[in-house]
Tab-separated table of C-alpha atoms in Angstrom:
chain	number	residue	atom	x	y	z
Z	20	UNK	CA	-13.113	7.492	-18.395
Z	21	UNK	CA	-9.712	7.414	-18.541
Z	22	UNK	CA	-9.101	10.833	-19.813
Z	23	UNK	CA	-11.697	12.294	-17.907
Z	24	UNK	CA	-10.096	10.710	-14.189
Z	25	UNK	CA	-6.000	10.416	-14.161
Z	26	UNK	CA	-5.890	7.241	-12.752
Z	27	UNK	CA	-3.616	7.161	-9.194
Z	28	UNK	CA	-3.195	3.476	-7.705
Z	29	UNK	CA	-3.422	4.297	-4.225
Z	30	UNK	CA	-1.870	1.225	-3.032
Z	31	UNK	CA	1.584	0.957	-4.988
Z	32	UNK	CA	3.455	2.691	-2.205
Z	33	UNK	CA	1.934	0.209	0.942
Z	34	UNK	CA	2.660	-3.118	2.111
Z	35	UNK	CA	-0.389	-5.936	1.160
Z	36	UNK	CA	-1.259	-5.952	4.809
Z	37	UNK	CA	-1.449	-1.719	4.698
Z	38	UNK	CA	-3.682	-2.260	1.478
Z	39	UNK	CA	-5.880	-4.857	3.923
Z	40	UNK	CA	-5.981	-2.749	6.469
Z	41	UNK	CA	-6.655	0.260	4.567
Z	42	UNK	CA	-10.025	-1.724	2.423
Z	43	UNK	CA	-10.968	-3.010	5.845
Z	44	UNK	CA	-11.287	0.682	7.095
Z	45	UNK	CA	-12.698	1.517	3.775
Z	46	UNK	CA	-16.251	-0.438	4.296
Z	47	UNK	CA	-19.363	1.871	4.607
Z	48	UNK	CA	-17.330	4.723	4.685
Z	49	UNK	CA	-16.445	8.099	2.927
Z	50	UNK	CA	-12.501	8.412	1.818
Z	51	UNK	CA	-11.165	10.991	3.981
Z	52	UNK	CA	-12.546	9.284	7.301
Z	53	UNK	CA	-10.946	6.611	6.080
Z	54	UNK	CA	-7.691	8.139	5.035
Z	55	UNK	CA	-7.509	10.073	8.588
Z	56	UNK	CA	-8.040	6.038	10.439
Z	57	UNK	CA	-5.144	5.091	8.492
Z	58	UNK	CA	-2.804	7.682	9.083
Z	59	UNK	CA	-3.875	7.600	12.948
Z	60	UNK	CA	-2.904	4.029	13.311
Z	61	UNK	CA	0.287	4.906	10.858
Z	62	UNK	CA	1.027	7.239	13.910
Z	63	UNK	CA	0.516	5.022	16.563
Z	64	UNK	CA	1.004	1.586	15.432
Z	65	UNK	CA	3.963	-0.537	13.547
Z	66	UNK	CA	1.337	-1.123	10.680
Z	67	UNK	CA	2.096	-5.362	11.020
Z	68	UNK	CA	0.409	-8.183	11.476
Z	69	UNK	CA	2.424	-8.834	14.798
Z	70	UNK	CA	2.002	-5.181	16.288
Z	71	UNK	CA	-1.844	-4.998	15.535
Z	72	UNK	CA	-2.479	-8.451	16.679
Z	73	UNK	CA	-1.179	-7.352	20.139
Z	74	UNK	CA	-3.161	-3.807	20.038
Z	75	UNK	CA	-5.170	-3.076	22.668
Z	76	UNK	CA	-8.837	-2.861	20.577
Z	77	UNK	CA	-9.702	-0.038	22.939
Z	78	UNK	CA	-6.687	1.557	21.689
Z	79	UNK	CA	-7.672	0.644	18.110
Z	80	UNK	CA	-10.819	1.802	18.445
Z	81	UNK	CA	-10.136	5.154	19.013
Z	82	UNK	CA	-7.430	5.738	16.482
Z	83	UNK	CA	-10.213	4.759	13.609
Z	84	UNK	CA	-13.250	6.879	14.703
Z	85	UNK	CA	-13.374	9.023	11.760
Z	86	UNK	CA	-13.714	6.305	9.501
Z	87	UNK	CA	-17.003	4.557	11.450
Z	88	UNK	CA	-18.211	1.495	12.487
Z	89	UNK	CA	-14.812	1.961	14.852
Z	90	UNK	CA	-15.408	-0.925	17.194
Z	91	UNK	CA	-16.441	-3.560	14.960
Z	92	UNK	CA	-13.610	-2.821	12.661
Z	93	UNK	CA	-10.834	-2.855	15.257
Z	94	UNK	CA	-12.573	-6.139	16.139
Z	95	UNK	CA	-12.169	-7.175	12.454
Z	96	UNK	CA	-8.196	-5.722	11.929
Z	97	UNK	CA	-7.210	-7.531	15.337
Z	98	UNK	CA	-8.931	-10.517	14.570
Z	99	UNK	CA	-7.414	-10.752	10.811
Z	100	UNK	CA	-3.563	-9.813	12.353
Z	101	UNK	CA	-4.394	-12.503	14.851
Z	102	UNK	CA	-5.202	-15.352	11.712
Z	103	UNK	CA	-2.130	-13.810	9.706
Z	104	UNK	CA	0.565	-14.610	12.248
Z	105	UNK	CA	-1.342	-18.069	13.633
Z	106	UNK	CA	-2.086	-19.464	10.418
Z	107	UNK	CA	0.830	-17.386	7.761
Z	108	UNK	CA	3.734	-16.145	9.600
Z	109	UNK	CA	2.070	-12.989	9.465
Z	110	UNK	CA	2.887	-12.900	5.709
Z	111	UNK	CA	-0.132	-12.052	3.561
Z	112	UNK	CA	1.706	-13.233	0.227
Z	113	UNK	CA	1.810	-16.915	1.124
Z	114	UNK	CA	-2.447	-16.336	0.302
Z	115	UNK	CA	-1.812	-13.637	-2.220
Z	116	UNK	CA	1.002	-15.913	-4.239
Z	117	UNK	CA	-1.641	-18.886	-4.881
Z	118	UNK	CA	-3.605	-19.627	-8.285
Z	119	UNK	CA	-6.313	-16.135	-8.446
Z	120	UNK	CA	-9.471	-19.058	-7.217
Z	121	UNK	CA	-7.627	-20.562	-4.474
Z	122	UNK	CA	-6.539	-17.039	-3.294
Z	123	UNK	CA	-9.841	-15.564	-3.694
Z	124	UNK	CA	-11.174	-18.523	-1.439
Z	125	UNK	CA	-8.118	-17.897	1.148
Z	126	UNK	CA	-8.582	-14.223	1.807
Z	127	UNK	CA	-12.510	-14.818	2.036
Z	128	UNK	CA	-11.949	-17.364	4.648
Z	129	UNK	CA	-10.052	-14.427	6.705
Z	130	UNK	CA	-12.038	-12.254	9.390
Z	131	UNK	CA	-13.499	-8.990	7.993
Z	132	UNK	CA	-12.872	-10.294	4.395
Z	133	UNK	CA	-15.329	-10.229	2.039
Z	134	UNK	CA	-15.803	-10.275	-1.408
Z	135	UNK	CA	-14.801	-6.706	-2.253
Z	136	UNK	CA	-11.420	-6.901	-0.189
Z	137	UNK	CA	-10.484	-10.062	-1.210
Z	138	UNK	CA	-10.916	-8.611	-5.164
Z	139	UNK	CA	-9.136	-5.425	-4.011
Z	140	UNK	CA	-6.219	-7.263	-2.897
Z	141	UNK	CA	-6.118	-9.406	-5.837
Z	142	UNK	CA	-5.980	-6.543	-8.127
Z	143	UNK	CA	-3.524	-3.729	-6.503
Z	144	UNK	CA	-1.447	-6.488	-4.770
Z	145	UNK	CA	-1.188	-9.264	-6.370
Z	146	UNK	CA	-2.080	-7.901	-10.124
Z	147	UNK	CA	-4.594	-10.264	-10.712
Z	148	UNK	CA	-7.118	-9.099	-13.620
Z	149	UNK	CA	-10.059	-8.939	-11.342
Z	150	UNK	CA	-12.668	-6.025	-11.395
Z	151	UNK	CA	-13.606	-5.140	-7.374
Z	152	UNK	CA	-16.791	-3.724	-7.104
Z	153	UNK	CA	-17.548	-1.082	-4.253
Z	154	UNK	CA	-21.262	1.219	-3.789
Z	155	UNK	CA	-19.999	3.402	-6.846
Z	156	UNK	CA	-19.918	1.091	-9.215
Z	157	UNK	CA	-22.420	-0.729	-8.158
Z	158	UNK	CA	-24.755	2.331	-8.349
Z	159	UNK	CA	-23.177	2.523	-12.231
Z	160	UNK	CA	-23.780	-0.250	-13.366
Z	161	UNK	CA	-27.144	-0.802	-12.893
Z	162	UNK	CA	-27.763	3.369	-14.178
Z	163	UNK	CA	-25.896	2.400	-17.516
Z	164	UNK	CA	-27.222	-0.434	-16.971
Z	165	UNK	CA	-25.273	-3.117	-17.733
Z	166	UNK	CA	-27.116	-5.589	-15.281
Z	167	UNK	CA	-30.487	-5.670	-14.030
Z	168	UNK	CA	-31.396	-3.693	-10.649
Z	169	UNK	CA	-31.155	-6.540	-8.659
Z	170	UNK	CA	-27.717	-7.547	-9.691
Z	171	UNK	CA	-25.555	-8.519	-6.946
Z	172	UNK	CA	-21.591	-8.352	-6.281
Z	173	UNK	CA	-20.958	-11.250	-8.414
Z	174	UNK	CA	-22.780	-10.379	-11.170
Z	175	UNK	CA	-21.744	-6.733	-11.472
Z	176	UNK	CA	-18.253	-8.315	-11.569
Z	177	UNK	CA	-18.710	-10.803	-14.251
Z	178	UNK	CA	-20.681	-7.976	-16.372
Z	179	UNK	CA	-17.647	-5.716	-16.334
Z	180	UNK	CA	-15.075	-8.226	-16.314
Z	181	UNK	CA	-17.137	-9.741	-19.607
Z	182	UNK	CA	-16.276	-6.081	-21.177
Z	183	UNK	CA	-13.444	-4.670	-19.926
Z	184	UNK	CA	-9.954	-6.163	-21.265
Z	185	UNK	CA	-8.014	-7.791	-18.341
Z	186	UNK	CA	-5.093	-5.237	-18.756
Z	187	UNK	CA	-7.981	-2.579	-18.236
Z	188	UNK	CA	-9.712	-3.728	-15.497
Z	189	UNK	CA	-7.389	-1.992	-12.718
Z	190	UNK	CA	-7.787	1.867	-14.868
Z	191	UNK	CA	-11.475	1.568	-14.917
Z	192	UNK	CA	-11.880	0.023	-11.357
Z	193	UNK	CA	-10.513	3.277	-10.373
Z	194	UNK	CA	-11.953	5.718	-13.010
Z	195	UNK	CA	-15.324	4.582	-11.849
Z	196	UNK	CA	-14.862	5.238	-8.021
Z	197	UNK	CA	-13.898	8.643	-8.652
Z	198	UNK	CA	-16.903	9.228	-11.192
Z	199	UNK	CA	-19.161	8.139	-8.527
Z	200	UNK	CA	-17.862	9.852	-5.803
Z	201	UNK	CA	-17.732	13.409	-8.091
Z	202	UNK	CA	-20.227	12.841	-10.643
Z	203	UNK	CA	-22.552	9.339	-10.290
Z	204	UNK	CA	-23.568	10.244	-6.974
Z	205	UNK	CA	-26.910	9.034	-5.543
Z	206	UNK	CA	-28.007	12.822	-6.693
Z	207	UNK	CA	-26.386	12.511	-9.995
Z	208	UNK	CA	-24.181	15.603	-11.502
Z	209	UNK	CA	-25.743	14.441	-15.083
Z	210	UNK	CA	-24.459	17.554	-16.579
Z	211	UNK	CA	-20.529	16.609	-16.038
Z	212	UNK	CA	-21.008	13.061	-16.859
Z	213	UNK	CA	-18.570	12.075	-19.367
Z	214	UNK	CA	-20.787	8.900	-20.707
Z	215	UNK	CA	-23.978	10.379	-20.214
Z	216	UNK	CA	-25.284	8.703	-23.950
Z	217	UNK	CA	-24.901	5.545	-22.687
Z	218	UNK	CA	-27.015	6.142	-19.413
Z	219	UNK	CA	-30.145	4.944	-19.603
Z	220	UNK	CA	-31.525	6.208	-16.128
Z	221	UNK	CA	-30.493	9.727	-16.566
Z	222	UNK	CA	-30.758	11.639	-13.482
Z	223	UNK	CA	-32.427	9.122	-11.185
């Protein structure tokens, strides 16, 4: 996997709130609509806790249209800059800089944080060994399969979290987003796949 997708870590260059905001407009969406969000509010917004807490949601709908759902996620980003300053100062890293549980349990308990983004953030933020699990892997997993077909989140992250060293667990995080979005689609590309042997639902 690693050889086969040149791993980029798309957050190094942003801020932990950018990499919030950026897995918030991620949900149930495709990359680019959510890479064309992003930059809109880049464009129109001071990307902080303090400027989007004070955005008009109107306003915030409309810049992140192409990545869906618009209105309830400006509902969520607002609502989550709003908790941030209240509650933190506005500084994500007095959650992020706790033991991984307690921080886990502190992003969850933020608006429009779930499971996934709190794992995200854990990971490319704070470097935390954790293996976030998105539709792509999901869809993986359960083809390889390493869990049953009814596995949910918290299994499919224990499974490859059981087999993947912790110093991995970022690379293949990655590696296996882009291999479902170019090869392990819901219509598979079995003929590219690079671990195809070790499918055992080949082309379903």
């Amino acid at each position: 996997m690693e050889r086969n997708y040149p791993v980029r870590v798309w957050a190094e260059n942003l801020t932990p709130f950018e990499v919030l905001v950026s897995t918030i407009l991620s949900q149930a969406t495709e990359r680019r609509g959510n890479v064309r969000a992003f930059e809109n509010l880049l464009q129109r917004f001071d990307m902080t806790p303090v400027s989007l807490a004070r955005a008009d949601i109107r306003e915030l709908a409309e810049c992140i249209k192409p990545a869906g759902l618009h209105n309830a996620k400006a509902a969520k980003i607002k609502a989550v800059s709003q908790v941030l300053l209240e509650e933190y100062g506005g500084d994500l890293m007095k959650i992020l800089g706790l033991p991984r549980d307690e921080a886990r349990e502190g992003l969850m308990e933020l608006p429009g944080v779930g499971q996934k983004t709190a794992d995200v953030l854990l990971n490319l933020v704070a470097g935390h060994p954790t293996f976030p699990v998105d539709t792509h892997i999901i869809r993986i997993a359960r083809r390889l399969p390493l869990v049953k077909a009814k596995a949910g989140y918290e299994e499919i992250k224990a499974a490859f979290e059981k087999w993947t060293p912790p110093e991995k667990r970022r690379v293949l995080h990655l590696a296996l987003i882009e291999h479902g979005r170019e090869v392990c689609k819901a219509k598979p590309k079995c003929e590219l796949c690079p671990i195809f042997i070790f499918c055992e639902k080949r082309g379903l």
